[in-house]
Coordinates of C-alpha atoms in Angstrom, one line a residue:
X21 CA 0.0 0.0 0.0
X22 CA 1.5 3.4 -1.0
X23 CA 2.3 6.1 1.5
X24 CA -0.3 8.4 0.0
X25 CA -3.0 5.8 0.2
X26 CA -2.0 5.0 3.8
X27 CA -2.1 8.7 4.7
X28 CA -5.5 9.0 3.2
X29 CA -6.7 6.0 5.2
X30 CA -5.4 7.5 8.4
X31 CA -7.1 10.8 7.7
X32 CA -10.4 9.0 7.1
X33 CA -9.9 7.1 10.3
X34 CA -9.5 10.3 12.3
X35 CA -12.3 12.0 10.5
X36 CA -14.8 9.2 11.0
X37 CA -13.7 8.3 14.5
X38 CA -16.0 11.0 15.9
X39 CA -19.0 9.0 14.6
X40 CA -18.1 5.9 16.6
X41 CA -20.7 5.2 19.3
X42 CA -20.8 2.6 22.1
X43 CA -23.1 -0.4 21.6
X44 CA -25.0 0.5 24.7
X45 CA -28.2 -1.5 25.2
X46 CA -28.5 -2.5 21.5
X47 CA -29.0 -6.2 21.1
X48 CA -28.6 -8.2 17.9
X49 CA -31.8 -9.9 17.0
X50 CA -30.7 -11.9 13.9
X51 CA -27.6 -12.9 12.0
X52 CA -27.0 -11.6 8.5
X53 CA -28.2 -14.8 6.7
X54 CA -31.3 -15.4 8.7
X55 CA -34.0 -13.1 7.4
X56 CA -36.5 -14.3 4.8
X57 CA -39.8 -13.1 3.3
X58 CA -41.5 -14.5 6.4
X59 CA -39.9 -11.7 8.5
X60 CA -41.5 -9.0 6.3
X61 CA -42.5 -6.1 8.4
X62 CA -40.5 -7.0 11.5
X63 CA -38.2 -4.6 13.2
X64 CA -34.7 -6.1 13.6
X65 CA -31.2 -5.3 14.7
X66 CA -28.2 -6.5 12.7
X67 CA -24.5 -6.1 13.3
X68 CA -21.5 -6.9 11.1
X69 CA -19.0 -5.6 8.6
X70 CA -19.6 -3.6 5.4
X71 CA -19.0 -5.9 2.4
X72 CA -20.0 -3.4 -0.3
X73 CA -21.5 0.1 -0.3
X74 CA -23.4 1.5 -3.3
X75 CA -24.6 5.1 -3.6
X76 CA -27.5 5.3 -6.1
X77 CA -28.1 9.0 -5.8
X78 CA -30.8 9.1 -3.2
X79 CA -30.6 5.6 -1.8
X80 CA -27.5 4.1 -0.2
X81 CA -27.2 0.3 -0.3
X82 CA -24.9 -1.6 2.0
X83 CA -24.3 -5.4 2.1
X84 CA -23.8 -6.2 5.7
X85 CA -21.8 -9.3 6.5
X86 CA -21.2 -11.5 9.5
X87 CA -20.0 -15.1 9.7
X88 CA -23.4 -16.4 8.6
X89 CA -23.7 -14.4 5.4
X90 CA -25.0 -11.2 3.9
X91 CA -28.1 -8.9 4.2
X92 CA -28.8 -5.9 2.0
X93 CA -29.6 -2.8 4.1
X94 CA -31.0 0.4 2.6
X95 CA -30.4 4.0 3.8
X96 CA -33.4 6.1 2.6
X97 CA -33.5 9.9 2.8
X98 CA -37.3 9.7 2.8
X99 CA -37.8 7.1 5.5
X100 CA -34.9 8.0 7.8
X101 CA -33.3 11.2 6.8
X102 CA -31.0 11.5 9.8
X103 CA -29.7 7.9 9.4
X104 CA -29.2 8.6 5.7
X105 CA -27.3 11.8 6.2
X106 CA -24.5 10.2 8.0
X107 CA -24.3 7.1 5.8
X108 CA -21.9 8.7 3.4
X109 CA -19.0 7.9 5.8
X110 CA -19.5 4.2 5.5
X111 CA -16.6 2.3 3.9
X112 CA -15.7 -1.4 3.3
X113 CA -15.0 -3.3 6.5
X114 CA -16.5 -0.7 8.8
X115 CA -18.3 -2.3 11.7
X116 CA -22.0 -1.3 11.9
X117 CA -25.1 -1.9 14.0
X118 CA -28.3 -1.1 12.3
X119 CA -32.0 -1.1 13.4
X120 CA -34.5 -1.3 10.7
X121 CA -37.6 -2.9 9.2
X122 CA -37.6 -5.9 6.9
X123 CA -39.4 -5.5 3.6
X124 CA -39.7 -7.4 0.3
X125 CA -37.3 -6.3 -2.4
X126 CA -38.9 -4.5 -5.3
X127 CA -40.0 -6.5 -8.4
X128 CA -37.0 -7.5 -10.5
X129 CA -34.5 -6.9 -7.6
X130 CA -34.7 -10.3 -6.0
X131 CA -31.3 -12.0 -5.8
X132 CA -31.9 -15.8 -6.1
X133 CA -28.2 -16.5 -5.4
X134 CA -28.3 -14.9 -1.9
X135 CA -29.9 -16.6 1.1
X136 CA -31.5 -13.3 2.1
X137 CA -32.1 -12.3 -1.5
X138 CA -35.9 -11.9 -1.2
X139 CA -35.7 -9.1 1.4
X140 CA -33.8 -6.0 2.4
X141 CA -33.8 -4.0 5.7
X142 CA -34.6 -0.3 5.6
X143 CA -32.5 1.4 8.2
X144 CA -34.3 3.5 10.8
X145 CA -31.2 4.0 13.0
X146 CA -27.6 2.9 13.0
X147 CA -24.3 3.1 14.9
X148 CA -20.8 3.1 13.7
X149 CA -19.0 0.7 16.0
X150 CA -15.6 0.9 14.4
X151 CA -13.7 2.2 11.3
X152 CA -11.3 0.1 9.2
X153 CA -8.3 0.9 7.0
X154 CA -8.5 -0.2 3.4
X155 CA -7.7 -4.0 3.5
X156 CA -4.5 -5.1 1.6
X157 CA -6.8 -7.4 -0.5
X158 CA -10.5 -7.6 -1.1
X159 CA -12.3 -9.6 1.7
X160 CA -14.2 -11.8 -0.8
X161 CA -13.8 -15.3 -2.2
X162 CA -12.8 -14.1 -5.7
X163 CA -9.7 -12.3 -4.4
X164 CA -6.5 -12.8 -6.4
X165 CA -4.2 -12.2 -3.4
X166 CA -1.4 -14.7 -3.1
X167 CA -1.3 -17.2 -0.2
X168 CA 1.6 -15.5 1.6
X169 CA -0.2 -12.1 1.6
X170 CA -3.4 -13.8 2.9
X171 CA -1.4 -15.6 5.7
X172 CA 0.3 -12.3 6.7
X173 CA -3.2 -10.8 7.2
X174 CA -4.9 -14.0 8.2
X175 CA -7.5 -12.4 10.5
X176 CA -8.8 -10.6 7.4
X177 CA -8.5 -13.7 5.2
X178 CA -10.7 -15.6 7.7
X179 CA -13.5 -13.1 7.1
X180 CA -13.8 -14.4 3.5
X181 CA -16.9 -16.6 3.3
X182 CA -14.9 -19.6 2.0
X183 CA -12.4 -19.5 4.9
X184 CA -15.2 -19.0 7.4
X185 CA -17.1 -22.0 5.9
X186 CA -14.0 -24.2 6.1
X187 CA -13.6 -23.5 9.8
X188 CA -17.3 -24.1 10.4
X189 CA -17.0 -27.4 8.6
X190 CA -14.0 -28.3 10.7
X191 CA -16.1 -27.5 13.8
X192 CA -18.9 -29.8 12.6
X193 CA -16.4 -32.6 12.0
X194 CA -14.9 -32.3 15.5
X195 CA -18.3 -32.0 17.1
X196 CA -19.7 -35.1 15.3
X197 CA -16.7 -37.1 16.4
X198 CA -17.0 -36.0 20.0
X199 CA -20.7 -36.7 20.2
X200 CA -20.2 -40.2 18.6
X201 CA -17.4 -41.2 20.9
X202 CA -19.2 -39.8 24.0
X203 CA -22.2 -42.0 23.1
X204 CA -20.0 -45.1 23.0
X205 CA -18.6 -44.4 26.4
X206 CA -15.2 -42.9 25.6
X207 CA -13.7 -40.4 28.0
X208 CA -11.9 -37.3 26.8
X209 CA -8.6 -37.1 28.6
X210 CA -5.8 -34.6 28.0
X211 CA -2.2 -35.9 27.9
X212 CA 1.0 -33.9 28.5
X213 CA 2.4 -31.5 25.9
X214 CA 5.8 -31.3 27.6
X215 CA 7.2 -34.8 27.5
X216 CA 10.4 -36.9 26.9
X217 CA 12.3 -37.2 23.7
X218 CA 13.1 -40.7 22.5
X219 CA 15.5 -42.2 19.9
X220 CA 12.5 -43.0 17.7
X221 CA 11.6 -39.2 17.8
X222 CA 14.5 -37.7 15.7
X223 CA 12.0 -35.1 14.5
X224 CA 11.0 -33.9 17.9
X225 CA 10.6 -30.2 18.7
X226 CA 12.7 -29.7 21.8
X227 CA 11.9 -27.2 24.7
X228 CA 14.8 -26.2 27.0
X229 CA 14.0 -26.4 30.8
X230 CA 14.8 -23.2 32.7
X231 CA 14.8 -25.1 36.1
X232 CA 17.0 -27.9 34.8
X233 CA 19.7 -26.5 32.7
X234 CA 21.0 -28.8 29.9
X235 CA 17.8 -30.8 29.9
X236 CA 15.0 -30.6 27.4
X237 CA 11.3 -31.5 27.0
X238 CA 10.0 -32.7 23.7
X239 CA 6.7 -31.7 22.2
X240 CA 4.6 -34.9 21.4
X241 CA 4.5 -36.3 17.9
X242 CA 1.5 -38.2 19.2
X243 CA 0.1 -39.1 22.6
X244 CA 0.9 -42.8 21.9
X245 CA 2.6 -43.9 25.1
X246 CA 0.2 -41.9 27.3
X247 CA -2.9 -43.2 25.7
X248 CA -1.6 -46.8 26.1
X249 CA -0.9 -46.0 29.8
X250 CA -4.5 -44.8 30.2
X251 CA -5.6 -48.3 29.1
X252 CA -3.2 -49.7 31.7
X253 CA -4.9 -47.3 34.2
X254 CA -8.2 -49.0 33.5
X255 CA -10.0 -46.1 31.7
X256 CA -11.1 -48.6 29.1
X257 CA -12.0 -46.1 26.3
X258 CA -10.2 -42.8 25.7
X259 CA -10.1 -40.1 23.1
X260 CA -8.6 -36.7 22.7
X261 CA -8.6 -34.0 20.1
X262 CA -4.8 -33.7 20.4
X263 CA -2.3 -31.2 19.3
X264 CA 0.8 -32.9 17.9
X265 CA 4.2 -31.6 16.7
X266 CA 6.6 -32.9 14.1
X267 CA 9.8 -31.1 13.0
X268 CA 9.8 -32.4 9.4
X269 CA 9.9 -31.1 5.8
X270 CA 6.5 -29.9 4.9
X271 CA 4.1 -30.5 2.0
X272 CA 0.6 -29.4 1.1
X273 CA -0.9 -31.8 3.6
X274 CA 1.7 -31.4 6.4
X275 CA 2.2 -28.9 9.1
X276 CA 4.7 -28.7 12.0
X277 CA 1.8 -28.6 14.4
X278 CA -1.3 -30.6 13.6
X279 CA -4.4 -32.0 15.2
X280 CA -5.4 -35.7 15.7
X281 CA -8.6 -37.3 16.8
X282 CA -6.8 -39.8 19.0
X283 CA -8.6 -43.0 20.2
X284 CA -7.7 -46.0 22.3
X285 CA -9.8 -49.0 23.4
X286 CA -9.2 -52.0 25.8
X287 CA -10.1 -55.6 25.2
X288 CA -10.4 -55.3 21.5
X289 CA -9.1 -56.8 18.3
X290 CA -8.7 -55.3 14.8
X291 CA -12.3 -55.6 13.8
X292 CA -13.6 -53.9 16.9
X293 CA -11.5 -50.8 16.3
X294 CA -12.2 -50.7 12.6
X295 CA -16.0 -51.0 13.1
X296 CA -15.9 -48.2 15.6
X297 CA -13.9 -46.0 13.2
X298 CA -16.3 -46.7 10.3
X299 CA -19.2 -45.7 12.5
X300 CA -17.5 -42.4 13.3
X301 CA -16.8 -41.6 9.7
X302 CA -20.4 -42.3 8.8
X303 CA -21.5 -40.0 11.6
X304 CA -19.1 -37.2 10.5
X305 CA -20.2 -37.3 6.9
X306 CA -23.8 -37.3 7.8
X307 CA -23.6 -34.4 10.3
X308 CA -20.9 -32.3 8.5
X309 CA -21.9 -32.9 4.9
X310 CA -25.4 -34.6 4.9
X311 CA -23.9 -37.4 3.0
X312 CA -24.6 -41.1 3.7
X313 CA -21.6 -43.4 3.2
X314 CA -22.0 -47.2 3.1
X315 CA -20.3 -49.4 5.7
X316 CA -18.4 -51.6 6.2
X317 CA -15.5 -50.3 4.1
X318 CA -13.7 -52.6 1.7
X319 CA -10.4 -54.0 2.9
X320 CA -7.1 -54.6 1.0
X321 CA -3.8 -56.2 2.1
X322 CA -0.8 -54.0 2.0
X323 CA 1.0 -56.4 -0.3
X324 CA -1.9 -56.2 -2.8
X325 CA -2.0 -52.4 -2.6
X326 CA 1.7 -52.2 -3.5
X327 CA 1.3 -54.8 -6.2
X328 CA -1.6 -53.2 -8.0
X329 CA -1.2 -49.5 -7.2
X330 CA 2.4 -49.0 -6.1
X331 CA 1.4 -47.0 -3.0
X332 CA 0.0 -48.0 0.4
X333 CA -2.9 -45.5 0.1
X334 CA -4.5 -46.3 -3.3
X335 CA -7.1 -44.2 -4.9
X336 CA -9.7 -46.8 -6.0
X337 CA -12.0 -44.4 -7.7
X338 CA -10.5 -45.4 -11.0
X339 CA -8.7 -48.5 -12.4
X340 CA -5.4 -48.4 -14.3
X341 CA -3.6 -50.9 -12.2
X342 CA 0.1 -51.7 -12.4
X343 CA 1.2 -55.0 -13.8
X344 CA 4.4 -56.9 -12.9
X345 CA 6.2 -58.0 -16.1
X346 CA 9.5 -58.9 -14.5
X347 CA 9.4 -62.6 -15.5
X348 CA 8.4 -61.7 -19.1
X349 CA 11.4 -59.4 -19.7
X350 CA 14.0 -61.2 -17.6
X351 CA 15.8 -62.6 -20.5
X352 CA 15.1 -59.8 -23.0
X353 CA 17.6 -57.9 -25.0
X354 CA 16.8 -54.7 -23.1
X355 CA 19.5 -54.8 -20.4
X356 CA 17.8 -52.4 -18.0
X357 CA 14.7 -54.6 -17.9
X358 CA 16.6 -57.9 -18.1
X359 CA 18.6 -57.3 -14.9
X360 CA 16.1 -55.1 -12.8
X361 CA 14.8 -56.3 -9.4
X362 CA 11.3 -55.3 -10.6
X363 CA 9.7 -54.2 -13.8
X364 CA 6.2 -52.9 -13.9
X365 CA 3.9 -51.6 -16.7
X366 CA 0.8 -49.4 -16.6
X367 CA -1.7 -49.0 -19.5
X368 CA -3.4 -45.7 -20.3
X369 CA -6.5 -46.4 -22.5
X370 CA -6.4 -44.0 -25.5
X371 CA -3.1 -42.6 -24.4
X372 CA -1.4 -43.0 -27.7
X373 CA -2.5 -39.5 -28.6
X374 CA -0.1 -38.1 -26.0
X375 CA 2.4 -35.7 -27.4
X376 CA 6.2 -36.0 -26.9
X377 CA 6.1 -32.9 -24.7
X378 CA 3.5 -34.6 -22.4
X379 CA 5.6 -37.7 -22.2
X380 CA 8.6 -35.6 -21.3
X381 CA 6.7 -33.9 -18.5
X382 CA 5.7 -37.3 -17.1
X383 CA 9.4 -38.4 -17.3
X384 CA 10.5 -35.3 -15.3
X385 CA 7.7 -36.1 -12.8
X386 CA 8.8 -39.7 -12.0
X387 CA 12.4 -38.4 -11.4
X388 CA 11.0 -37.0 -8.1
X389 CA 10.8 -40.6 -6.9
X390 CA 14.3 -41.6 -7.9
X391 CA 13.6 -42.8 -11.4
X392 CA 16.2 -42.2 -14.1
X393 CA 13.6 -42.0 -16.9
X394 CA 10.3 -43.4 -18.1
X395 CA 10.0 -46.1 -20.8
X396 CA 6.9 -46.1 -23.0
X397 CA 5.2 -47.9 -25.9
X398 CA 2.4 -46.5 -28.1
X399 CA 0.1 -49.1 -29.7
X400 CA -0.8 -48.2 -33.3
X401 CA -2.7 -50.2 -35.9
X402 CA 0.2 -52.1 -37.4
X403 CA 3.1 -51.3 -35.1
X404 CA 4.4 -50.4 -31.6
X405 CA 6.0 -47.0 -31.5
X406 CA 8.8 -46.7 -28.9
X407 CA 12.6 -46.6 -28.7
X408 CA 12.6 -49.8 -26.7
X409 CA 10.5 -52.2 -28.9
X410 CA 13.5 -53.3 -31.0
X411 CA 14.9 -55.1 -27.9
X412 CA 12.0 -57.4 -27.6
X413 CA 11.2 -60.6 -29.4
X414 CA 7.7 -61.2 -30.9
X415 CA 7.0 -63.6 -28.1
X416 CA 7.9 -61.1 -25.5
X417 CA 5.8 -58.4 -27.2
X418 CA 2.8 -60.8 -27.2
X419 CA 3.3 -61.6 -23.6
X420 CA 3.5 -57.9 -22.7
X421 CA 0.4 -57.2 -24.7
X422 CA -1.5 -59.9 -22.9
X423 CA -0.2 -58.9 -19.5
X424 CA -1.3 -55.3 -19.9
X425 CA -4.3 -56.0 -22.1
X426 CA -3.0 -53.5 -24.7
X427 CA -5.2 -52.4 -27.6
X428 CA -4.8 -50.0 -30.5
X429 CA -4.7 -46.4 -29.3
X430 CA -3.3 -47.2 -25.8
X431 CA 0.0 -46.2 -24.3
X432 CA 1.9 -48.2 -21.8
X433 CA 4.5 -46.7 -19.3
X434 CA 7.2 -48.8 -17.8
X435 CA 9.6 -48.5 -14.8
X436 CA 12.4 -50.8 -13.9
X437 CA 14.8 -51.0 -10.9
X438 CA 14.5 -51.3 -7.1
X439 CA 11.0 -52.2 -6.1
X440 CA 10.6 -49.2 -3.8
X441 CA 11.4 -46.8 -6.7
X442 CA 9.4 -48.6 -9.3
X443 CA 6.3 -48.6 -7.1
X444 CA 6.6 -45.0 -6.0
X445 CA 7.3 -43.7 -9.5
X446 CA 4.5 -45.6 -11.3
X447 CA 2.1 -45.4 -8.4
X448 CA 2.3 -41.6 -8.2
X449 CA 2.3 -41.2 -12.0
X450 CA -1.0 -43.2 -12.0
X451 CA -2.5 -40.6 -9.6
X452 CA -1.2 -37.7 -11.8
X453 CA -2.6 -39.2 -15.0
X454 CA -6.0 -39.9 -13.3
X455 CA -6.2 -36.3 -12.3
X456 CA -5.0 -34.9 -15.7
X457 CA -7.1 -37.2 -17.8
X458 CA -10.3 -36.7 -15.9
X459 CA -10.5 -40.4 -14.8
X460 CA -11.5 -39.6 -11.2
X461 CA -15.3 -39.2 -10.8
X462 CA -16.4 -36.0 -9.0
X463 CA -18.3 -36.0 -5.7
X464 CA -17.3 -39.6 -4.9
X465 CA -16.1 -40.9 -1.6
X466 CA -14.1 -44.1 -1.7
X467 CA -13.1 -45.4 1.7
X468 CA -10.7 -48.3 2.0
X469 CA -8.9 -50.2 4.8
X470 CA -5.3 -51.2 4.1
X471 CA -4.2 -53.9 6.5
X472 CA -1.3 -56.3 7.3
X473 CA 1.5 -53.8 6.9
X474 CA 5.2 -54.8 7.3
X475 CA 6.2 -54.6 11.0
X476 CA 9.7 -53.2 10.0
X477 CA 11.3 -51.4 7.1
X478 CA 15.0 -51.1 6.5
X479 CA 16.5 -47.6 6.9
X480 CA 19.4 -46.9 4.5
X481 CA 20.2 -43.8 6.6
X482 CA 20.5 -45.7 9.9
X483 CA 21.6 -49.1 8.4
X484 CA 19.1 -51.0 10.5
X485 CA 15.4 -52.0 10.6
X486 CA 13.0 -49.4 12.1
X487 CA 9.4 -49.7 13.0
X488 CA 7.0 -49.0 10.1
X489 CA 4.4 -47.4 12.4
X490 CA 5.9 -47.2 15.9
X491 CA 7.7 -49.7 18.3
X492 CA 4.5 -50.4 20.3
X493 CA 2.7 -52.2 17.4
X494 CA 1.9 -55.8 17.9
X495 CA 3.2 -58.4 15.5
X496 CA 0.8 -60.7 13.6
X497 CA 1.0 -64.0 15.6
X498 CA 1.8 -66.2 12.5
X499 CA 4.8 -64.0 11.6
X500 CA 6.2 -63.6 15.2
X501 CA 9.2 -66.0 14.6
X502 CA 10.2 -63.9 11.6
X503 CA 11.0 -60.9 13.8
X504 CA 14.6 -62.3 14.2
X505 CA 15.0 -64.6 11.3
X506 CA 13.6 -62.5 8.5
X507 CA 12.4 -59.1 9.8
X508 CA 11.3 -57.8 6.4
X509 CA 8.6 -60.4 6.3
X510 CA 7.1 -59.9 9.8
X511 CA 3.6 -58.4 9.6
X512 CA 2.1 -55.8 11.9
X513 CA -1.4 -55.9 13.3
X514 CA -1.8 -52.4 11.8
X515 CA -4.5 -50.8 9.6
X516 CA -4.8 -47.5 7.8
X517 CA -8.0 -45.8 6.7
X518 CA -7.7 -44.4 3.2
X519 CA -10.1 -41.9 1.6
X520 CA -9.8 -41.1 -2.1
X521 CA -6.1 -41.9 -2.1
X522 CA -5.3 -40.1 1.1
X523 CA -4.4 -41.7 4.4
X524 CA -6.7 -40.1 6.9
X525 CA -6.2 -42.4 9.9
X526 CA -3.9 -45.1 11.1
X527 CA -3.8 -47.5 14.0
X528 CA -2.9 -50.9 15.4
X529 CA -3.3 -53.5 18.1
X530 CA -0.7 -52.7 20.6
X531 CA 1.9 -54.8 22.4
X532 CA 0.6 -55.5 25.9
X533 CA 3.2 -57.7 27.6
X534 CA 6.7 -56.6 28.7
X535 CA 8.2 -59.8 27.1
X536 CA 6.8 -58.9 23.6
X537 CA 7.8 -55.3 24.1
X538 CA 11.4 -56.3 24.9
X539 CA 11.4 -58.6 21.8
X540 CA 10.4 -55.6 19.7
X541 CA 13.1 -53.4 21.2
X542 CA 15.7 -56.1 20.6
X543 CA 14.6 -56.4 16.9
X544 CA 15.1 -52.6 16.7
X545 CA 18.7 -52.9 18.1
X546 CA 18.1 -51.8 21.7
X547 CA 19.9 -53.5 24.5
X548 CA 17.9 -54.2 27.7
X549 CA 19.8 -51.3 29.3
X550 CA 19.1 -48.8 26.6
X551 CA 15.5 -49.9 26.4
X552 CA 15.1 -49.2 30.1
X553 CA 17.0 -45.9 29.9
X554 CA 14.5 -44.6 27.3
X555 CA 11.3 -46.4 28.1
X556 CA 11.7 -47.7 31.6
X557 CA 8.5 -46.0 32.8
X558 CA 6.5 -47.6 30.0
X559 CA 8.0 -51.1 30.4
X560 CA 7.3 -50.9 34.2
X561 CA 3.7 -50.1 33.4
X562 CA 3.3 -53.1 31.2
X563 CA 4.3 -55.3 34.1
X564 CA 1.2 -54.4 36.2
X565 CA -1.6 -56.2 34.4
X566 CA -2.0 -54.5 31.0
X567 CA -5.2 -55.5 29.1
X568 CA -5.1 -56.2 25.4
X569 CA -5.8 -52.9 23.6
X570 CA -5.6 -51.0 20.3
X571 CA -6.5 -47.8 18.8
X572 CA -6.4 -45.4 15.9
X573 CA -5.6 -41.7 15.2
X574 CA -7.2 -39.6 12.5
X575 CA -5.7 -36.5 10.9
X576 CA -8.4 -33.9 11.6
X577 CA -6.7 -31.3 9.3
X578 CA -6.6 -33.8 6.4
X579 CA -10.2 -34.9 6.8
X580 CA -11.4 -31.3 6.9
X581 CA -9.3 -30.5 3.8
X582 CA -10.9 -33.4 1.8
X583 CA -14.4 -32.6 2.9
X584 CA -13.9 -28.9 2.1
X585 CA -12.4 -29.6 -1.3
X586 CA -9.4 -27.5 -0.4
X587 CA -6.0 -27.8 -2.0
X588 CA -4.1 -27.6 1.2
X589 CA -4.6 -28.2 4.9
X590 CA -3.6 -24.6 5.4
X591 CA -7.0 -23.7 4.0
X592 CA -8.7 -25.4 7.0
X593 CA -6.4 -24.3 9.8
X594 CA -7.1 -20.9 11.3
X595 CA -3.5 -19.8 11.7
X596 CA -1.2 -22.2 9.8
X597 CA 2.5 -22.1 9.1
X598 CA 4.0 -21.8 5.6
X599 CA 5.9 -24.6 3.9
X600 CA 9.0 -23.3 5.5
X601 CA 7.3 -23.7 9.0
X602 CA 7.1 -19.9 9.5
X603 CA 4.1 -17.8 10.7
X604 CA 3.9 -14.8 8.5
X605 CA 1.3 -13.2 10.8
X606 CA 3.5 -13.1 13.9
X607 CA 6.9 -13.6 12.3
X608 CA 7.6 -16.8 14.3
X609 CA 10.0 -18.3 14.8
X610 CA 12.1 -15.4 15.8
X611 CA 15.3 -14.6 17.8
X612 CA 15.0 -14.0 21.5
X613 CA 16.9 -11.8 23.9
X614 CA 20.3 -12.9 25.3
X615 CA 18.8 -12.6 28.8
X616 CA 16.2 -15.3 27.9
X617 CA 18.9 -17.6 26.6
X618 CA 20.9 -17.1 29.8
X619 CA 17.9 -18.0 31.9
X620 CA 17.6 -21.2 30.0
X621 CA 21.4 -22.0 30.3
X622 CA 21.8 -21.7 26.5
X623 CA 24.3 -19.9 24.3
X624 CA 24.2 -19.7 20.5
X625 CA 27.2 -20.7 18.5
X626 CA 26.9 -17.6 16.4
X627 CA 25.4 -14.8 18.4
X628 CA 22.7 -12.9 16.5
X629 CA 22.9 -9.2 17.0
X630 CA 19.1 -9.0 17.4
X631 CA 19.3 -11.5 20.2
X632 CA 21.8 -9.4 22.1
X633 CA 19.4 -6.6 22.5
X634 CA 18.3 -6.8 26.2

């Protein structure tokens, strides 16, 4: 905003400030989206912000806005000359209280697209409650302001109807979950926010202790251990709308602080938790969206999801499955395929019309997932078009054609190499193509359970096996012996809920004996001494009669994002961080004064001049 505009704003503020009046005994009678033709003739009192002001010579029209919506109010020199005389001062985002009479809009002036479009309120008296500077962007849904600008002025951004609706939807989701769980006998219990860091929590946010120099709390990545200890305490059924913190690289659906609907139950197996969770989703969709979703949800083994879709959260709203052709091309003349750990193909019906530029764009996309390139074959009437077809025999071509069910006009994409890379590259390309080619039906909700996850995954960074979910997940009994002999094949009693290709919740049956917990720690490379040093309090609790228990946690932000049709979870969080984990509104994180650091027993390696200011 230029200095001249800013100065003009300040002058208006001073000039109009004399008109500001106290609310006094005025009471709001209705919200700004409440009045209809049935209120014709009633005297009402509305309060809100000025959305638009239109001066039509004699009459002055104002669209008054609150969180519920808009009402058109009219200042008339004939009906209320005093009220009309002062209305010339009104500007966008000024806060008004008006008293007036409801009347039908004149013929031809009804606004069918507005909830209150049949009526208007003729102002009899009004008060200016506050003035406002000109906003840095229009407070309306069609604003073209960039996200960073909107985050910087978030309190204005939230005034926009779309943002207000998103936060109202989030409230309805939370309220539906709370009511459902309360009816099933769950107790809402708060767990600590200042807790202990563990070796499995390398992405913890750390908080220095002023009273214990050199020691740190950790902010919880989840209430996992505490909610299990509540089951050990005999509370039987627990839930919490829990704030969690994770110091990790961010994406559109990640934030450094996020909210979980966290649930734990005693004396249960997988089906008990999953049935409860399905009922909660059904309740949320009905109360928040007025949508009926069918239960039970379909289920899919993790191995089948990876085989057919390449990802553990498949979007089942469209087909286009991946096909393993490793055995077909093992002895082929194409060396990359012939020696690869895994080779998979994926058919795109009618995709032969893709241009070279489009294929190049897809090739660059799969490189995000570690691929070196992207092989492809276009199927034409009398030939296959591709740089790689010359390496295959007629028998191999026929086998590939049958495996992928190729027809004239199709294109097939291929990926070869390590299984993790092949699945990630083709699985995510499948989603991209589904979106670009319009293969995903609109207004559809496809729920899915993915079950029987691996218990461990090998970490190249740490050169050891780590827990796929967390180290408190129970092993599937028939794979228990594999924890030591072949850890990669051990299966977890874990389950994820997937919605339209997004994981929205995950849980497991927990380890409930100290012996099994020690076996898990041993498989993860802990000695008995190191396990006690880090988790002694938890191991001790397991030794005092822990019931079998399990649970699940849902990502509230992600659920709200999907139901709102938003592109990012930032659009359903009141005051989110950016993708660099900064708050543009408050400029957090920020340096602190040297005195504060001294109180905490801390000293920076490189002193920041700003921090030295006492």
